[in-house]
Coordinates of C-alpha atoms in Angstrom, one line a residue:
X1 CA 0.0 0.0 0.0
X2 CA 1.4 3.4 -0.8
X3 CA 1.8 6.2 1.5
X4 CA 0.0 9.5 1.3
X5 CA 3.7 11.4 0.3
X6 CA 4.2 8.3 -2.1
X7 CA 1.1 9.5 -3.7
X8 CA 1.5 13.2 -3.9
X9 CA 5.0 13.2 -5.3
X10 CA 4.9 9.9 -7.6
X11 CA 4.2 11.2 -11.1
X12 CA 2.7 8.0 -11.7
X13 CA 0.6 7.9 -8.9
X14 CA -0.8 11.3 -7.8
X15 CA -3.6 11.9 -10.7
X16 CA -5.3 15.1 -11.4
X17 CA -2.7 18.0 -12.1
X18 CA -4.1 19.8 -9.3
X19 CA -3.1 17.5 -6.9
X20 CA 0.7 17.5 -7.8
X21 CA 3.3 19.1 -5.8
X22 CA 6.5 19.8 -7.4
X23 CA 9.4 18.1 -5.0
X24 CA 11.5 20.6 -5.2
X25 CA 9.1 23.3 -4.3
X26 CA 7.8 22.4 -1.1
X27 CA 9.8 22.0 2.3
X28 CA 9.2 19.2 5.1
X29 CA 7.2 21.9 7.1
X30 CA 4.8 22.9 4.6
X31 CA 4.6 18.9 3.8
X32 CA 4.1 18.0 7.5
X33 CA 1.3 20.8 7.6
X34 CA -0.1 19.4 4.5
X35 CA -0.5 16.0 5.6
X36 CA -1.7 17.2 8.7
X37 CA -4.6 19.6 7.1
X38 CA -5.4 16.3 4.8
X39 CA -5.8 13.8 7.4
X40 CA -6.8 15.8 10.8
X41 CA -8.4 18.1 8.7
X42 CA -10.2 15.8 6.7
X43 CA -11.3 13.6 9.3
X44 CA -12.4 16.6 11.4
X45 CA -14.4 18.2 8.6
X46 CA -16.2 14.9 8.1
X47 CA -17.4 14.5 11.7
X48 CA -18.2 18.1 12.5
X49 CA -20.5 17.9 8.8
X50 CA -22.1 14.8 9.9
X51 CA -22.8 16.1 13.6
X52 CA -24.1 19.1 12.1
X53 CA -27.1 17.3 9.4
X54 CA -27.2 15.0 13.1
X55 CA -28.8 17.8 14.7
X56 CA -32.3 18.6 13.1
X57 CA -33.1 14.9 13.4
X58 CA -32.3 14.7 17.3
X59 CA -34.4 17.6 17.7
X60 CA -37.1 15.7 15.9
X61 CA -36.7 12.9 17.6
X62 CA -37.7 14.5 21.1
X63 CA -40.2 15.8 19.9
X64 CA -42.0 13.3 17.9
X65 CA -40.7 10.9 21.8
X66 CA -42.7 13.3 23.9
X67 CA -45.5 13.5 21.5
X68 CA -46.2 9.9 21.6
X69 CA -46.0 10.3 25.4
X70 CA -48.8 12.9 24.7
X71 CA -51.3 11.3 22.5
X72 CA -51.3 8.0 24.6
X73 CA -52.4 10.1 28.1
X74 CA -54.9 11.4 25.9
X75 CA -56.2 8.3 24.8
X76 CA -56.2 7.1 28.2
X77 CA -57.9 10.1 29.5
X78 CA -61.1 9.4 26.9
X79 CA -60.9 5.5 27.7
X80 CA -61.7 6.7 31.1
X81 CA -64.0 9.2 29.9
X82 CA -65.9 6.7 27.8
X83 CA -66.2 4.4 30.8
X84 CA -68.7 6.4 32.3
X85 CA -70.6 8.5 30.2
X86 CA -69.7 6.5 26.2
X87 CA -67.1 7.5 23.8
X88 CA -67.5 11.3 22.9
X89 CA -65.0 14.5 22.1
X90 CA -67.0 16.9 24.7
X91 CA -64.8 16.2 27.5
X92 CA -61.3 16.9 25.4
X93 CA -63.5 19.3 23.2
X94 CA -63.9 21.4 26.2
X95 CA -60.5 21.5 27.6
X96 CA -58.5 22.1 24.5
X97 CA -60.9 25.2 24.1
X98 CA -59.6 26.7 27.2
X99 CA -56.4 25.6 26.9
X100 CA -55.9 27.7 23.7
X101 CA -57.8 30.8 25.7
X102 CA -54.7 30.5 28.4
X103 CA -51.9 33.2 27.6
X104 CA -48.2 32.9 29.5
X105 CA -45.0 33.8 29.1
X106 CA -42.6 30.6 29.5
X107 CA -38.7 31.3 28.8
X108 CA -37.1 28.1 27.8
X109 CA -33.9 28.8 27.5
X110 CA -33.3 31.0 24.7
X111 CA -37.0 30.6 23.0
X112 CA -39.9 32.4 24.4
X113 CA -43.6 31.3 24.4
X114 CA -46.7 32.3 25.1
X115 CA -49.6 30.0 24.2
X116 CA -50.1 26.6 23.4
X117 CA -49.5 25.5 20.1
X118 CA -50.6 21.1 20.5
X119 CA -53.1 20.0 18.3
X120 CA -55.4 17.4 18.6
X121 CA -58.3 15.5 16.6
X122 CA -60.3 12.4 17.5
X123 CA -61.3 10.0 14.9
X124 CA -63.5 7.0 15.1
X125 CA -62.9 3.2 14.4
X126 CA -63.4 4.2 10.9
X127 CA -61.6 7.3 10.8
X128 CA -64.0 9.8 10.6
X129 CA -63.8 12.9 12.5
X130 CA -65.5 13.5 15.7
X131 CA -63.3 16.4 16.9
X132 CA -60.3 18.5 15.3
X133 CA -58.9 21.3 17.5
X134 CA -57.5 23.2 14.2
X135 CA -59.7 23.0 12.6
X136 CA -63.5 23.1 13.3
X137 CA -64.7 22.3 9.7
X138 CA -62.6 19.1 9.5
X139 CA -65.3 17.4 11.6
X140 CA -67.0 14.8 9.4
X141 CA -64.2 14.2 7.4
X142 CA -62.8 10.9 6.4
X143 CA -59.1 10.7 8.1
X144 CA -58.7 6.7 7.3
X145 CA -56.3 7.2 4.7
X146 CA -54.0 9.6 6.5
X147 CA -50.9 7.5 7.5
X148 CA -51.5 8.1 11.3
X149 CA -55.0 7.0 11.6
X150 CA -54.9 3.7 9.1
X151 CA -51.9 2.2 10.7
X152 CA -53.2 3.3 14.4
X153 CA -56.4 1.2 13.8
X154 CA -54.6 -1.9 12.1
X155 CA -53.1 -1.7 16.0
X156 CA -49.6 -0.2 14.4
X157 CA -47.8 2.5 15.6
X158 CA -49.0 5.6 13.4
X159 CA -47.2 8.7 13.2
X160 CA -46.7 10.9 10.2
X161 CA -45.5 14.9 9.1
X162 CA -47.4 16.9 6.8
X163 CA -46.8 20.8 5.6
X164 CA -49.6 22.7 6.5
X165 CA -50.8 26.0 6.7
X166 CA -50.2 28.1 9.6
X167 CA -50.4 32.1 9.9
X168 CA -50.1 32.6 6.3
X169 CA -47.0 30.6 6.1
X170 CA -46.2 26.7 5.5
X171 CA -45.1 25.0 8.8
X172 CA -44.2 21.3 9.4
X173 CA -46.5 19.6 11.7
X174 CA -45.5 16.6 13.3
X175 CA -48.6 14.0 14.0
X176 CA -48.8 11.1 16.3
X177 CA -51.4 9.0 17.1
X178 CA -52.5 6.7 19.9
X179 CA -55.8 3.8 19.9
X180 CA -58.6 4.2 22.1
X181 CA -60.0 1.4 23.4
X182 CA -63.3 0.4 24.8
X183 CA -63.3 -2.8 25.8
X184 CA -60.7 -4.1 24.3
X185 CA -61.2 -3.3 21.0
X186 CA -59.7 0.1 18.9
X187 CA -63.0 2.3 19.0
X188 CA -61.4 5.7 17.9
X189 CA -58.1 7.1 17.4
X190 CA -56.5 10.4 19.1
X191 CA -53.5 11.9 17.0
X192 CA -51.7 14.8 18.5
X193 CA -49.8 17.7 16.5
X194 CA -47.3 20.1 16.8
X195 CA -45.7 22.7 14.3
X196 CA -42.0 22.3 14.6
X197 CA -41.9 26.8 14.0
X198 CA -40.6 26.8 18.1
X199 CA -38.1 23.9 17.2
X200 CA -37.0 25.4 14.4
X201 CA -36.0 28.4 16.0
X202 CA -34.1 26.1 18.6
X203 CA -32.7 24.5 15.3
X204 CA -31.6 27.7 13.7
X205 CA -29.6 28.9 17.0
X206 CA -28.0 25.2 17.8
X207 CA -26.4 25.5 14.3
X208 CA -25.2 28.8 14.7
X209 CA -23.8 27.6 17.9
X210 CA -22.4 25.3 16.2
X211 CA -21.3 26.6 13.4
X212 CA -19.4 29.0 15.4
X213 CA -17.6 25.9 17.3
X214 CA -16.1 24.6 14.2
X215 CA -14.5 27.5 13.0
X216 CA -13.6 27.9 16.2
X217 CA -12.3 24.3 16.3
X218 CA -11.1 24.6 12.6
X219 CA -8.5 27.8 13.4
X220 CA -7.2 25.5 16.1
X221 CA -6.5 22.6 14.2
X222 CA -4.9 25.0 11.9
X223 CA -2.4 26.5 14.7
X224 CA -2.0 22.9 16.0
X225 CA -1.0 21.6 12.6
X226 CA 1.5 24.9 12.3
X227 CA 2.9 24.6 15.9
X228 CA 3.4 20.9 15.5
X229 CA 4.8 21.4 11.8
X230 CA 7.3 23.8 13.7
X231 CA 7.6 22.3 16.6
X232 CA 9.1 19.0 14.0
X233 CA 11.2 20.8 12.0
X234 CA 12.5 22.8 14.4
X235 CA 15.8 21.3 15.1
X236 CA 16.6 20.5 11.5
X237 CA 16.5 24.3 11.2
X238 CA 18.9 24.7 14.4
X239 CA 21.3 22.8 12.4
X240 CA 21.3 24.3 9.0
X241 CA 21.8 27.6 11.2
X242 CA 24.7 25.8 12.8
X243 CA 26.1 24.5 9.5
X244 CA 25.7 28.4 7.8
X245 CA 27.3 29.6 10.4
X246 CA 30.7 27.4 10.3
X247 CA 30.6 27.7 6.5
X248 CA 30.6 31.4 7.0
X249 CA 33.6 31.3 10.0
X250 CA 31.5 32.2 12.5
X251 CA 32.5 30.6 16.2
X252 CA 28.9 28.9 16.4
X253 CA 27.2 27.0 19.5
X254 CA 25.9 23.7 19.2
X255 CA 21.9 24.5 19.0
X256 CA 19.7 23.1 21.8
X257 CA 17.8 20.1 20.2
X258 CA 14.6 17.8 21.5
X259 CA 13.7 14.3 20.3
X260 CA 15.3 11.7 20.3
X261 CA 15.7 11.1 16.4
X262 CA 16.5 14.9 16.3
X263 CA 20.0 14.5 19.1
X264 CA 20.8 11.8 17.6
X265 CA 21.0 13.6 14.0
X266 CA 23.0 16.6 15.6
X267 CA 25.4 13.9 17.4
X268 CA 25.9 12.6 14.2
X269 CA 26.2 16.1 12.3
X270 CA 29.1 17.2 15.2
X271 CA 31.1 14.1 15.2
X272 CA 31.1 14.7 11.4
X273 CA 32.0 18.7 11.4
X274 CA 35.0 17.2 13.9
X275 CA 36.0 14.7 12.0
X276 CA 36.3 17.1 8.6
X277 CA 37.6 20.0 10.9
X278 CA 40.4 17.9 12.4
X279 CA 41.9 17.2 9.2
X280 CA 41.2 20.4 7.3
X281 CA 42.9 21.9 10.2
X282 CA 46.1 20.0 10.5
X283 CA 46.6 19.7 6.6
X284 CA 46.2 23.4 6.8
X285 CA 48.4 23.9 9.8
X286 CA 51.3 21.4 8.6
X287 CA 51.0 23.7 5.6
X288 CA 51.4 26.8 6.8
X289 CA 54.0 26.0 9.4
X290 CA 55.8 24.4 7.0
X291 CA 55.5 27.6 4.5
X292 CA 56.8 29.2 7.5
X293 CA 59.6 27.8 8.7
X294 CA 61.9 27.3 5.7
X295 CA 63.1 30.9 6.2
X296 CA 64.3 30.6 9.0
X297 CA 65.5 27.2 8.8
X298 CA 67.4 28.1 5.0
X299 CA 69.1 31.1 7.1
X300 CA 69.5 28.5 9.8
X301 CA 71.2 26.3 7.3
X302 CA 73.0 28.6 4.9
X303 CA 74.6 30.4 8.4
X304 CA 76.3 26.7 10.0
X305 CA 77.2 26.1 6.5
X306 CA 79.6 29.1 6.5
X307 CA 80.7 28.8 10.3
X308 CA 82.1 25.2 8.6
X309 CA 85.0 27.1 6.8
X310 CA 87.5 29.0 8.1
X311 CA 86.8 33.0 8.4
X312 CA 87.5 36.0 10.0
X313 CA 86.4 36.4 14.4
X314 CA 84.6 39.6 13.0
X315 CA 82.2 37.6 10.4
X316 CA 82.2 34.5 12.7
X317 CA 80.0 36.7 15.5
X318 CA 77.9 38.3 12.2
X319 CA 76.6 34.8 11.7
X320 CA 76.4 33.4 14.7
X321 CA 73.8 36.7 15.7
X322 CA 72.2 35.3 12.1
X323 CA 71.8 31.9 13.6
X324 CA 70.3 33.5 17.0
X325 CA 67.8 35.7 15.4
X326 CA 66.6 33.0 12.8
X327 CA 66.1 30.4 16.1
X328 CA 64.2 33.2 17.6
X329 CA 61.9 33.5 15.0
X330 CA 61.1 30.1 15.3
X331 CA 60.8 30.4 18.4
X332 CA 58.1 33.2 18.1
X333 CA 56.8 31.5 15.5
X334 CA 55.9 28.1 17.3
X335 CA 54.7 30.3 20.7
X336 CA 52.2 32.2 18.3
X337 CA 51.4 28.5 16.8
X338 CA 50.3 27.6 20.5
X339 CA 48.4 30.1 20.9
X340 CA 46.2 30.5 18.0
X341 CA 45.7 26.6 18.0
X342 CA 44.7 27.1 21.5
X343 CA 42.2 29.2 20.7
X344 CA 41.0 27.9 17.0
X345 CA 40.1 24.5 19.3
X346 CA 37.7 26.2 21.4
X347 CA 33.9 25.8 21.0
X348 CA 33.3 29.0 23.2
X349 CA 34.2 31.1 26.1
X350 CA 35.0 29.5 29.4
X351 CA 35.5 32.5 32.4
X352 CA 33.0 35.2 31.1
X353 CA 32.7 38.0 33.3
X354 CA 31.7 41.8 32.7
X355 CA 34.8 43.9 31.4
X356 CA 35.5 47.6 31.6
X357 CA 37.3 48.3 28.4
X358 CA 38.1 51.6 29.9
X359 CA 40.2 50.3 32.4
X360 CA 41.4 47.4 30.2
X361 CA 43.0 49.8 27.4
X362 CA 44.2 52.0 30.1
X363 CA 46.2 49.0 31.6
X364 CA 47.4 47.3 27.9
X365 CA 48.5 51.0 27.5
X366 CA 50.2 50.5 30.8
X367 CA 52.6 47.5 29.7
X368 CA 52.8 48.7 26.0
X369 CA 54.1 52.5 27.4
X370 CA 57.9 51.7 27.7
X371 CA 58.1 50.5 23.9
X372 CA 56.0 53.3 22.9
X373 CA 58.6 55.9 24.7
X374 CA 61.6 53.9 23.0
X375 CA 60.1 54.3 19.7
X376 CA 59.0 58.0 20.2
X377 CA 55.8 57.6 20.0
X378 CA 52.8 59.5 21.8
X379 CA 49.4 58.1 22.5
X380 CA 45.6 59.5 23.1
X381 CA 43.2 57.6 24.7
X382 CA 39.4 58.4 24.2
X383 CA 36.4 57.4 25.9
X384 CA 32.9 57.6 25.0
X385 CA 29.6 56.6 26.4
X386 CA 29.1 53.1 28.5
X387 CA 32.5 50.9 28.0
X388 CA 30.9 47.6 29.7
X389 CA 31.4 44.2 27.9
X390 CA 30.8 41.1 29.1
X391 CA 34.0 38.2 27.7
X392 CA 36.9 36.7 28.9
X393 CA 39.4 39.4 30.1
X394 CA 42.6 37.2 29.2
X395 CA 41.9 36.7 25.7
X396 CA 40.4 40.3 25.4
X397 CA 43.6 41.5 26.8
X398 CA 45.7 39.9 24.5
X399 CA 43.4 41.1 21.1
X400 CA 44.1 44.6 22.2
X401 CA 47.9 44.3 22.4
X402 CA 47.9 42.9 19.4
X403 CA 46.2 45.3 17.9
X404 CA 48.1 47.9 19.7
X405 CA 51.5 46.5 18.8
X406 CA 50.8 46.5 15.2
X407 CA 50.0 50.2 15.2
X408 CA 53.3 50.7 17.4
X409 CA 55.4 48.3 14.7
X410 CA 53.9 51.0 11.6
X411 CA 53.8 54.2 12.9
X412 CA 57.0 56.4 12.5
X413 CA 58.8 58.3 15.5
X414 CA 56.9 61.5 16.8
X415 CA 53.5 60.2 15.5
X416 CA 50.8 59.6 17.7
X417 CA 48.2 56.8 17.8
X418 CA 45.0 57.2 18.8
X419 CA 43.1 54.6 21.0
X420 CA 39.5 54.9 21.3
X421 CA 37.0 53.3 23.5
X422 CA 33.2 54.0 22.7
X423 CA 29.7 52.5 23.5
X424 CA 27.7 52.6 20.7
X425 CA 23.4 51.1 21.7
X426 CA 24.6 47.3 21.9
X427 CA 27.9 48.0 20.6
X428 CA 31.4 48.5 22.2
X429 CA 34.2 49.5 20.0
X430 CA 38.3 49.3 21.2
X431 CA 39.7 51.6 18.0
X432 CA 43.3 51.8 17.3
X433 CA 44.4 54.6 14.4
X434 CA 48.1 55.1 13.1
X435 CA 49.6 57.5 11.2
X436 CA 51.8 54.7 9.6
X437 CA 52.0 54.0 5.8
X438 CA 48.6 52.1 5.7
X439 CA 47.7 49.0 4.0
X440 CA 47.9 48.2 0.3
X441 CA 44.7 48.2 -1.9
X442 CA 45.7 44.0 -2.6
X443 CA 46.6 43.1 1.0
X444 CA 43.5 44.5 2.9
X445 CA 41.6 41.5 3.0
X446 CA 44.1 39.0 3.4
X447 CA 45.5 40.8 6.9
X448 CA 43.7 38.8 9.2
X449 CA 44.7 35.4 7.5
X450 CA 46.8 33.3 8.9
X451 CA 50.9 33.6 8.4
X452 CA 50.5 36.7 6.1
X453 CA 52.2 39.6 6.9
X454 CA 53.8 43.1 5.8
X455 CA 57.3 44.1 5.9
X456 CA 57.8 46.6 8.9
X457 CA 59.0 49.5 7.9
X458 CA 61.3 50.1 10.7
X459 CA 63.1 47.1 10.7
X460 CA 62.4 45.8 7.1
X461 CA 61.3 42.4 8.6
X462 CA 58.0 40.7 8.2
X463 CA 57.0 39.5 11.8
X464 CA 55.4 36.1 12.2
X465 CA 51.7 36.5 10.6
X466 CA 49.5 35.1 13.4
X467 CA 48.8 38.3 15.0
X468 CA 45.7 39.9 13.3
X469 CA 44.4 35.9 12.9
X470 CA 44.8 35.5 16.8
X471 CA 42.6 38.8 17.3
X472 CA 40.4 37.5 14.7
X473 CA 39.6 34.4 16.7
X474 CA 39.4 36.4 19.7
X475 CA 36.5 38.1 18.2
X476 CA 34.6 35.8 17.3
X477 CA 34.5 33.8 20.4
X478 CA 33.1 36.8 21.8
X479 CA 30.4 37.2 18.5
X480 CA 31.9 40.3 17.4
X481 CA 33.9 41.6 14.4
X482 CA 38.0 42.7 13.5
X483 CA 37.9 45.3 11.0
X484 CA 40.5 46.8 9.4
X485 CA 40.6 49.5 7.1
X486 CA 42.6 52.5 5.9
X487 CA 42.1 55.9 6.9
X488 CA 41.3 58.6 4.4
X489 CA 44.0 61.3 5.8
X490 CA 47.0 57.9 6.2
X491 CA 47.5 55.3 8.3
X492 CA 45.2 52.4 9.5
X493 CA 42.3 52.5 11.5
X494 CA 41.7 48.8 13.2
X495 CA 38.3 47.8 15.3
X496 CA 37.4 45.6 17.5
X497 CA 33.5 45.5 17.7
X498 CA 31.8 43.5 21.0
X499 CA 28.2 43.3 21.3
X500 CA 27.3 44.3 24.8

């Protein structure tokens, strides 16, 4: 047996062109919700349509129930009646006149009335009229063939419903009729009547009622089927959030999943992203350390080549201070390695804690203000507006040295740099400016990646290219930006943005 998806995707199977949906165009919500509205909402649309066409008959039904109740305490009354003074219609004659004299005012409910509306006629055992309370003129009439009256004397139950005239208007009457017997055998017939105008008013309102209920019902079957169409796909949308986010480079979080079938999707997802990462990351990282560390390892090289041969005490020292600068760029370069590995591995921040950038910058200042004074430098610091982050001060710390010791490394002797520290709505911004040489058109975007770096004008050395990619990092543990960009007048202008 095929299923109900089978069905509506299966070119072969799913009939009429209106009933085709295009695979490609529809998502697993809107399919969920579409299954939904077909079954729930099919199922519930044929019960609420058969409970509604249920309702006139019930209505019916107690009524036609309490007229048989009626007609046979009638025909009990004149079996009494006829035991003392013979079978006649004075006695009900006389009572149904009154009755229809009487005027109240009954509130059932919602329907009001105010007079009675039963009618009665007696027939006897050959169906002629002795009494109609109608309808005077009917007296003498022949009533055997009417439906209540033949089968009443054949000792069946007779009931029937005729449209009559009442008011000027058609009305349904309801008749049932009940035997009289003398004696044991059926010597007239009593059939009572009611108009069904009163129940047709209690009709009219009951289905207004009603209908009102299944719209009522029908919007929330439609919010159920939406909520549980979210509520399903829910967590498959967590995770193409998740996997957007690391395709874009963004430091996301694991998303918060329910279900069983859902976790174990996301475990499953994860121990892939892992698995991929792990590898990417140490093909890139051999790579790049690799790239790295042939300079230093050719001057390395070239220098003991030289020490081999004989040579002057003079040119012996130049190379050996060759050999010692080259091992401490490995050096720096394996300790910035460490670092940035350190914090590429993380999934997010571990000792968060509200930070006062103010005081932050003033103290990175602080520690940077001995190199600044060596390379004749002068610094301004700015604040603006609320400087409250919350973060991890450690790795904080560290982006804005870096930062800070790249503007030191470009800017020439009796320049100043500028450090500003602004609140910004939800923003926070730690600004570094320079009056260096700036950044090339072709290396802007390529500053933050890892290993690349810019000769330093002072020393004509490049320094080990991790720097800007360690901020980087930084930043987006913390869900906020490194931005780098030139200034209009010279120099750079670098920002670190945190959301507050």
């Amino acid at each position: 047996m095929k299923s109900l998806w089978e069905i509506l995707t299966n070119p072969d199977l799913r009939g009429p062109r209106w009933l085709r949906i295009p695979k490609r165009l529809i998502s697993i919500r809107a399919s969920i919700l579409l299954v939904y509205l077909l079954v729930v909402g099919g199922g519930f649309y044929a019960i609420m349509s058969t409970l509604t066409q249920e309702i006139q008959p019930r209505y019916l039904e107690s009524m036609e129930e309490s007229l048989v109740d009626t007609a046979n305490i009638l025909a009990a009354l004149l079996e009494h009646s006829a035991e003392k003074s013979g079978f006649s219609a004075d006695t009900i004659e006389q009572i149904f006149e009154r009755a229809y004299e009487r005027r109240f005012d009954a509130k059932i409910y919602s329907l009001r009335k105010d007079s009675v509306d039963l009618e009665i006629y007696l027939t006897d055992a050959t169906g002629t009229v002795l009494f109609d309370s109608s309808n005077r003129e009917n007296r003498g009439m022949d009533f055997s063939r009417w439906r209540d009256v033949l089968l009443t004397l054949r000792g069946e139950f007779g009931a029937r419903a005729s449209w009559t005239e009442r008011n000027g208007k058609n009305a349904l009457v309801l008749y049932v009729a009940a035997p009289v017997r003398i004696n044991g055998s059926i010597q007239g017939v009593v059939t009572v009547g009611k108009p069904t105008s009163y129940v047709n008013e209690l009709i009219a309102r009951a289905e207004s009622r009603f209908e009102y209920y299944i719209v009522a019902a029908g919007v929330a079957v439609l919010l159920l089927g939406a909520l549980l169409s979210v509520w399903l796909t829910q967590p498959i949308k967590r995770l193409i959030a998740y996997a957007n986010d690391l395709r874009d480079g963004k430091k996301a979080e694991y998303p918060r999943l329910f279900g069983i079938e859902a976790n174990e999707l996301g475990r499953a997802f994860e121990e892939m992203r892992h698995a991929l990462e792990g590898k990417q990351y140490v093909e890139s990282y051999v790579q790049s350390l690799t790239h790295q560390l042939k300079s230093p390892i050719s001057g390395i090289s070239g220098a003991a080549e030289l020490l081999e041969g004989e040579m002057e005490d003079a040119e012996r020292v130049k190379f050996l201070m060759n050999v010692r600068r080259e091992s401490d760029r490995l050096q720096r370069i394996v300790d910035r390695m460490l670092e940035l590995a350190s914090v590429e591995s993380r999934r997010g921040l571990e000792k968060v804690e509200t930070i006062d950038l103010e005081l932050l910058a003033s103290d990175v200042l602080e520690a940077h203000e001995s190199r600044l004074a060596q390379e004749g430098l002068e610094y301004r610091l700015i604040v603006e507006g609320k400087t409250e982050i919350r973060g991890e001060r450690f790795l904080v710390r560290q982006a804005m040295g870096n930062v800070l010791q790249n503007a030191i490394d470009f800017s020439p002797a009796g320049s100043c740099i500028r450090i500003i520290v602004q609140g910004r709505g939800t923003r926070c911004e730690f600004v570094v400016e320079d009056q260096g040489p700036g950044i090339p058109d072709y290396a802007l975007s390529k500053v933050t990646e890892r290993f690349y770096s810019l000769v330093r004008p002072k020393s004509g050395e490049k320094s080990s290219g991790v720097g800007l990619s360690f901020v980087r990092e930084i930043m987006l543990l913390h869900d906020g930006q490194l931005l780098v960009e030139n200034l209009e007048t010279g120099g750079v202008r670098a920002r670190l943005c945190f959301l507050v």
